Amino acid sequence: MEEQYISKLHPVVDYGAGVFLLIIAILTILGNSAVLATAMKRSSLLKSPELLTVNLAVADIGMAISMYPLAIASAWNHAWLGGDASCIYYALMGFLFGVCSMMTLCAMAVIRFLVTNSSKSSSNKITKNTVCILITFIWLYSLLWAILPLVGWGYYGPEPFGISCTIAWSKFHNSSNGFSFILSMFLLCTVLPALTIVTCYLGIAWKVHKAYQEIQNIDRIPNAAKLEKKLTLMAVLISVGFLSSWTPYAAASFWSIFNPSDSLQPIVTLLPCLFAKSSTAYNPFIYYIFSKTFRCELKQLQCCCGWRVHFLSTDNSAENPMSMWSGRDNMRLSTAAKVENQGAAAR
């Protein structure tokens, strides 16, 4: 076996990493399966942009099924299993699903921004066909980037700690071809989508803030405005969670580009990798906390399957299970504010 595929970690650390990934895999598969089951049950009621939420769940569960079993087995084997072929497969799957998740979150932010800042008639122009075309583009875009290292632009290889595979960051500081790939990928798959997400949610936050300012009495804030605020918070948490999970890994990877591969201790490169993989598990918990309907649907699934799981519960939640757009169906924020102010003046 090649030395690069042998674990550089203590066996206890390998075992712990495998257990951690096993827990994340179980949570990811169970949680996102519940999201998909709920979506299928309510398919006739789903609004078109909610298909992006379904796509995000598909990407998360796809990563857990296609990658985590191999990573767990390799961790417990204290060496990577399968050699070069499985390493390329694992890295390609990680890149594919990672870019897909990032671009889906970007699309969700843009649509959320457009819906919040447009009239109901304009927001209704976002049809299911439009979203399906957008999702198809996201997958093709992600697949394009994932196969580029296979055709000579960029490289796949093992992680410094030996029991995982990804883009071979350490090869790029001596290669102009590799560096151009990293720079392009970083700009088009990370920086621009992240800036788009931040800009959209800042615009939404400003819109919500202005609407609240127009409503002088906090006791008279309409339900539409409260719902809009809650849905925006849910969307922000999902995006912030994903970006926060992957930022340490991106930082460690870029360190490897400009420094020798052994400049960081193996455990230092392992922890950001594990933290990034945890990003697939927590979205269902966010839906559960914020959505009363999702909790009710999940309880029905529990009854059908004969199992019970107790989660944190709250009564003040959005009524749509995975929706980040349903606030528009009640009232636009600005309209609601004007109606409240007009009512106050009449009294």
Coordinates of C-alpha atoms in Angstrom, one line a residue:
M1 CA 0.0 0.0 0.0
E2 CA 1.3 3.5 -0.9
E3 CA 2.4 5.5 2.1
Q4 CA 0.1 8.4 1.2
Y5 CA -2.9 6.2 1.9
I6 CA -1.7 5.1 5.4
S7 CA -3.2 7.0 8.3
K8 CA -0.9 9.6 9.9
L9 CA -3.2 9.6 13.0
H10 CA -3.2 7.7 16.2
P11 CA -5.4 4.6 16.0
V12 CA -7.7 6.0 18.7
V13 CA -8.2 9.2 16.7
D14 CA -9.0 7.1 13.6
Y15 CA -11.6 5.1 15.5
G16 CA -13.1 8.3 16.9
A17 CA -13.2 9.9 13.5
G18 CA -15.0 6.8 12.2
V19 CA -17.6 6.9 15.0
F20 CA -18.1 10.6 14.4
L21 CA -18.8 10.1 10.7
L22 CA -21.1 7.2 11.5
I23 CA -23.2 9.4 13.7
I24 CA -23.2 12.2 11.1
A25 CA -24.2 9.6 8.4
I26 CA -27.1 8.3 10.5
L27 CA -28.4 11.7 11.3
T28 CA -28.0 12.9 7.7
I29 CA -29.8 9.9 6.2
L30 CA -32.6 9.8 8.7
G31 CA -33.1 13.6 8.9
N32 CA -33.0 14.3 5.1
S33 CA -35.1 11.1 4.4
A34 CA -37.8 12.6 6.6
V35 CA -37.5 15.9 4.7
L36 CA -37.9 14.0 1.4
A37 CA -40.8 11.9 2.7
T38 CA -42.6 15.0 3.9
A39 CA -42.0 16.7 0.5
M40 CA -43.4 13.7 -1.4
K41 CA -46.4 13.5 0.9
R42 CA -47.2 17.2 0.3
S43 CA -45.9 17.3 -3.3
S44 CA -49.2 18.9 -4.5
L45 CA -48.9 21.7 -2.0
L46 CA -45.2 22.5 -2.5
K47 CA -44.5 25.9 -3.9
S48 CA -42.1 26.0 -6.8
P49 CA -39.1 27.5 -4.9
E50 CA -39.4 24.8 -2.3
L51 CA -38.0 22.3 -4.8
L52 CA -34.6 23.9 -4.0
T53 CA -35.0 22.8 -0.4
V54 CA -35.7 19.3 -1.7
N55 CA -32.6 19.5 -3.9
L56 CA -30.5 20.5 -0.9
A57 CA -31.8 17.4 1.0
V58 CA -30.9 15.2 -2.0
A59 CA -27.4 16.6 -2.1
D60 CA -26.9 16.0 1.6
I61 CA -28.2 12.5 1.6
G62 CA -26.3 11.7 -1.6
M63 CA -23.0 12.7 0.1
A64 CA -23.8 10.6 3.1
I65 CA -24.6 7.5 1.1
S66 CA -21.9 7.7 -1.5
M67 CA -19.0 8.9 0.7
Y68 CA -19.3 8.3 4.4
P69 CA -19.3 4.4 4.4
L70 CA -16.0 4.4 2.6
A71 CA -14.5 7.1 4.9
I72 CA -15.7 5.2 8.0
A73 CA -14.3 1.9 6.8
S74 CA -11.0 3.5 6.0
A75 CA -10.8 5.2 9.4
W76 CA -11.3 1.9 11.2
N77 CA -8.9 0.2 8.8
H78 CA -6.2 2.9 9.7
A79 CA -5.6 3.2 5.9
W80 CA -7.4 4.3 2.8
L81 CA -9.3 1.4 1.1
G82 CA -9.3 0.9 -2.6
G83 CA -6.2 2.9 -3.7
D84 CA -6.3 5.5 -6.4
A85 CA -9.6 4.5 -8.0
S86 CA -11.6 4.8 -4.8
C87 CA -9.7 8.0 -3.9
I88 CA -10.7 9.7 -7.1
Y89 CA -14.3 8.5 -6.7
Y90 CA -14.5 9.8 -3.2
A91 CA -13.0 13.2 -4.1
L92 CA -15.2 13.6 -7.1
M93 CA -18.4 12.8 -5.1
G94 CA -17.4 15.3 -2.4
F95 CA -16.7 18.0 -5.0
L96 CA -19.9 17.3 -6.9
F97 CA -22.2 17.4 -3.8
G98 CA -20.3 20.2 -2.2
V99 CA -20.6 22.6 -5.2
C100 CA -24.3 21.5 -5.7
S101 CA -25.1 22.4 -2.1
M102 CA -23.3 25.7 -2.3
M103 CA -25.1 26.7 -5.6
T104 CA -28.4 25.5 -4.3
L105 CA -28.1 27.8 -1.2
C106 CA -27.1 30.6 -3.5
A107 CA -30.2 30.1 -5.7
M108 CA -32.4 29.9 -2.6
A109 CA -31.0 33.2 -1.4
V110 CA -31.6 34.9 -4.7
I111 CA -35.1 33.6 -5.0
R112 CA -35.9 34.5 -1.4
F113 CA -34.6 38.1 -2.1
L114 CA -36.6 38.4 -5.4
V115 CA -39.8 37.2 -3.7
T116 CA -39.4 39.4 -0.7
N117 CA -38.8 42.5 -2.8
S118 CA -41.4 41.9 -5.5
S119 CA -45.2 42.0 -5.8
K120 CA -47.2 38.8 -5.4
S121 CA -47.9 38.7 -9.1
S122 CA -44.2 39.0 -10.0
S123 CA -43.2 36.3 -7.5
N124 CA -45.7 33.9 -8.9
K125 CA -43.7 34.0 -12.2
I126 CA -41.3 31.7 -10.5
T127 CA -42.9 28.5 -11.8
K128 CA -41.9 24.9 -11.1
N129 CA -40.6 24.5 -14.6
T130 CA -38.3 27.5 -14.0
V131 CA -37.0 26.0 -10.7
C132 CA -36.5 22.6 -12.3
I133 CA -34.4 24.2 -15.1
L134 CA -32.4 26.0 -12.4
I135 CA -31.9 22.7 -10.5
T136 CA -30.8 21.0 -13.7
F137 CA -28.3 23.8 -14.4
I138 CA -26.9 23.5 -10.8
W139 CA -26.3 19.8 -11.2
L140 CA -24.7 20.2 -14.6
Y141 CA -22.5 23.1 -13.3
S142 CA -21.4 21.0 -10.3
L143 CA -20.7 18.0 -12.5
L144 CA -18.6 20.1 -14.9
W145 CA -16.4 21.3 -12.0
A146 CA -16.2 17.8 -10.6
I147 CA -14.9 16.2 -13.8
L148 CA -12.4 18.9 -14.7
P149 CA -9.6 17.3 -12.6
L150 CA -10.2 14.1 -14.5
V151 CA -9.5 15.7 -17.8
G152 CA -6.2 17.4 -16.7
W153 CA -7.3 20.7 -15.1
G154 CA -6.6 20.2 -11.4
Y155 CA -5.9 17.0 -9.4
Y156 CA -7.5 14.7 -6.9
G157 CA -5.5 13.1 -4.1
P158 CA -5.4 11.9 -0.5
E159 CA -5.8 14.3 2.5
P160 CA -2.6 14.9 4.5
F161 CA -3.9 12.7 7.3
G162 CA -4.2 9.8 4.9
I163 CA -7.8 8.4 5.3
S164 CA -9.8 10.7 3.1
C165 CA -9.5 12.2 -0.4
T166 CA -10.2 15.6 -2.0
I167 CA -8.7 18.1 -4.4
A168 CA -4.9 17.7 -4.1
W169 CA -4.2 21.2 -2.7
S170 CA -0.5 20.6 -2.0
K171 CA 0.3 19.9 -5.7
F172 CA -0.9 23.4 -6.8
H173 CA 1.8 25.7 -5.5
N174 CA 4.3 24.1 -8.1
S175 CA 1.8 24.0 -10.9
S176 CA 0.4 27.0 -12.9
N177 CA -2.2 24.7 -14.3
G178 CA -3.3 23.6 -10.9
F179 CA -3.2 27.1 -9.5
S180 CA -5.4 28.4 -12.2
F181 CA -7.9 25.7 -11.4
I182 CA -7.9 26.5 -7.7
L183 CA -8.2 30.3 -8.4
S184 CA -11.1 29.8 -10.8
M185 CA -12.9 27.3 -8.6
F186 CA -12.4 29.5 -5.5
L187 CA -13.9 32.5 -7.3
L188 CA -16.8 30.8 -9.1
C189 CA -17.8 28.1 -6.6
T190 CA -17.0 29.8 -3.3
V191 CA -16.5 33.5 -3.3
L192 CA -19.1 34.7 -5.7
P193 CA -21.9 32.4 -4.3
A194 CA -21.0 33.3 -0.7
L195 CA -21.0 37.1 -1.6
T196 CA -24.4 36.6 -3.3
I197 CA -25.8 34.8 -0.3
V198 CA -24.6 37.5 2.1
T199 CA -25.8 40.4 -0.2
C200 CA -29.3 38.8 -0.6
Y201 CA -29.9 38.2 3.1
L202 CA -28.6 41.7 4.0
G203 CA -31.1 43.1 1.5
I204 CA -33.8 41.0 3.0
A205 CA -32.8 42.1 6.5
W206 CA -32.9 45.7 5.5
K207 CA -36.4 45.2 4.0
V208 CA -37.7 43.6 7.1
H209 CA -36.1 46.3 9.3
K210 CA -37.7 49.1 7.3
A211 CA -41.1 47.4 7.4
Y212 CA -40.8 47.1 11.2
Q213 CA -39.9 50.8 11.4
E214 CA -43.1 51.7 9.6
I215 CA -45.1 49.8 12.2
Q216 CA -44.8 52.0 15.2
N217 CA -46.6 49.8 17.7
I218 CA -44.9 46.5 18.2
D219 CA -48.1 44.9 19.4
R220 CA -49.8 45.5 16.0
I221 CA -47.1 43.9 13.9
P222 CA -49.1 41.7 11.4
N223 CA -48.6 38.0 11.3
A224 CA -47.2 38.3 7.7
A225 CA -44.3 40.4 9.0
K226 CA -43.6 38.0 11.9
L227 CA -43.7 35.0 9.6
E228 CA -41.4 36.8 7.1
K229 CA -38.9 37.5 9.9
K230 CA -39.0 33.8 11.0
L231 CA -38.6 32.4 7.5
T232 CA -35.7 34.8 6.8
L233 CA -34.0 33.7 10.1
M234 CA -34.4 30.0 9.1
A235 CA -32.9 30.6 5.7
V236 CA -30.0 32.6 7.2
L237 CA -29.2 29.8 9.7
I238 CA -29.1 27.2 7.0
S239 CA -26.7 29.3 4.9
V240 CA -24.5 30.4 7.8
G241 CA -24.3 26.9 9.1
F242 CA -23.1 25.6 5.7
L243 CA -20.5 28.4 5.3
S244 CA -19.3 28.1 8.9
S245 CA -18.8 24.4 8.5
W246 CA -16.7 24.7 5.4
T247 CA -14.7 27.8 6.2
P248 CA -12.1 26.1 8.5
Y249 CA -11.6 23.4 5.8
A250 CA -11.2 26.1 3.1
A251 CA -8.6 27.9 5.3
A252 CA -6.6 24.7 6.0
S253 CA -6.8 23.8 2.3
F254 CA -5.4 27.1 1.2
W255 CA -2.7 26.9 3.7
S256 CA -1.6 23.7 2.0
I257 CA -1.4 25.4 -1.4
F258 CA 1.3 27.8 -0.3
N259 CA 3.1 25.7 2.3
P260 CA 4.5 22.1 2.5
S261 CA 2.0 19.3 3.1
D262 CA 3.6 18.5 6.4
S263 CA 3.5 22.1 7.7
L264 CA 0.2 21.3 9.6
Q265 CA -0.2 18.4 12.0
P266 CA -2.4 15.6 10.7
I267 CA -5.0 16.2 13.5
V268 CA -5.2 19.9 12.5
T269 CA -6.2 18.9 8.9
L270 CA -8.6 16.2 10.2
L271 CA -10.8 18.4 12.4
P272 CA -11.8 20.9 9.7
C273 CA -12.6 18.0 7.4
L274 CA -14.9 16.4 9.9
F275 CA -16.5 19.7 10.7
A276 CA -17.2 20.3 7.0
K277 CA -18.9 16.9 6.7
S278 CA -21.2 17.6 9.6
S279 CA -22.9 20.3 7.4
T280 CA -25.1 17.6 5.9
A281 CA -26.8 16.7 9.2
Y282 CA -28.3 19.8 10.7
N283 CA -30.7 21.2 8.2
P284 CA -33.6 18.9 9.2
F285 CA -33.1 20.0 12.8
I286 CA -33.5 23.6 11.7
Y287 CA -36.7 22.8 9.8
Y288 CA -38.0 20.9 12.9
I289 CA -37.4 23.9 15.2
F290 CA -38.9 26.5 12.9
S291 CA -41.7 24.5 11.3
K292 CA -44.8 23.3 13.2
T293 CA -46.1 21.6 10.1
F294 CA -42.9 19.7 9.6
R295 CA -43.0 18.5 13.2
C296 CA -46.6 17.3 12.8
E297 CA -45.7 15.5 9.5
L298 CA -42.7 13.9 11.2
K299 CA -44.8 12.7 14.1
Q300 CA -47.1 11.0 11.6
L301 CA -44.2 9.3 10.0
Q302 CA -43.0 8.2 13.4
C303 CA -46.5 6.6 14.0
C304 CA -46.4 4.9 10.7
C305 CA -42.9 3.5 11.2
G306 CA -43.5 2.7 14.8
W307 CA -40.7 4.7 16.3
R308 CA -40.5 7.9 18.4
V309 CA -37.8 10.5 18.6
H310 CA -38.0 13.6 20.8
F311 CA -36.6 16.8 19.5
L312 CA -36.5 20.4 20.8
S313 CA -39.9 21.9 20.1
T314 CA -41.2 25.4 19.9
D315 CA -44.8 26.6 19.2
N316 CA -43.8 29.8 17.4
S317 CA -43.0 28.4 14.0
A318 CA -43.6 28.9 10.3
E319 CA -46.6 26.9 9.1
N320 CA -45.0 25.5 6.0
P321 CA -42.7 22.6 6.6
M322 CA -39.7 23.6 4.5
S323 CA -40.8 26.9 3.1
M324 CA -38.7 30.0 2.9
W325 CA -41.1 31.8 0.6
S326 CA -44.6 31.3 2.1
G327 CA -44.7 34.6 3.8
R328 CA -45.6 36.2 0.5
D329 CA -48.9 34.4 0.3
N330 CA -50.3 36.3 3.3
M331 CA -49.2 39.9 2.6
R332 CA -46.1 41.8 1.4
L333 CA -44.3 43.4 4.3
S334 CA -44.6 46.9 3.1
T335 CA -48.3 46.5 2.4
A336 CA -48.9 45.0 5.8
A337 CA -47.1 47.9 7.4
K338 CA -49.2 50.5 5.5
V339 CA -52.4 48.7 6.4
E340 CA -51.5 48.8 10.0
N341 CA -50.6 52.5 9.9
Q342 CA -53.8 53.3 8.1
G343 CA -55.8 51.4 10.7
A344 CA -54.1 53.2 13.5
A345 CA -54.8 56.6 11.9
A346 CA -58.5 55.7 11.4
R347 CA -58.8 54.9 15.1

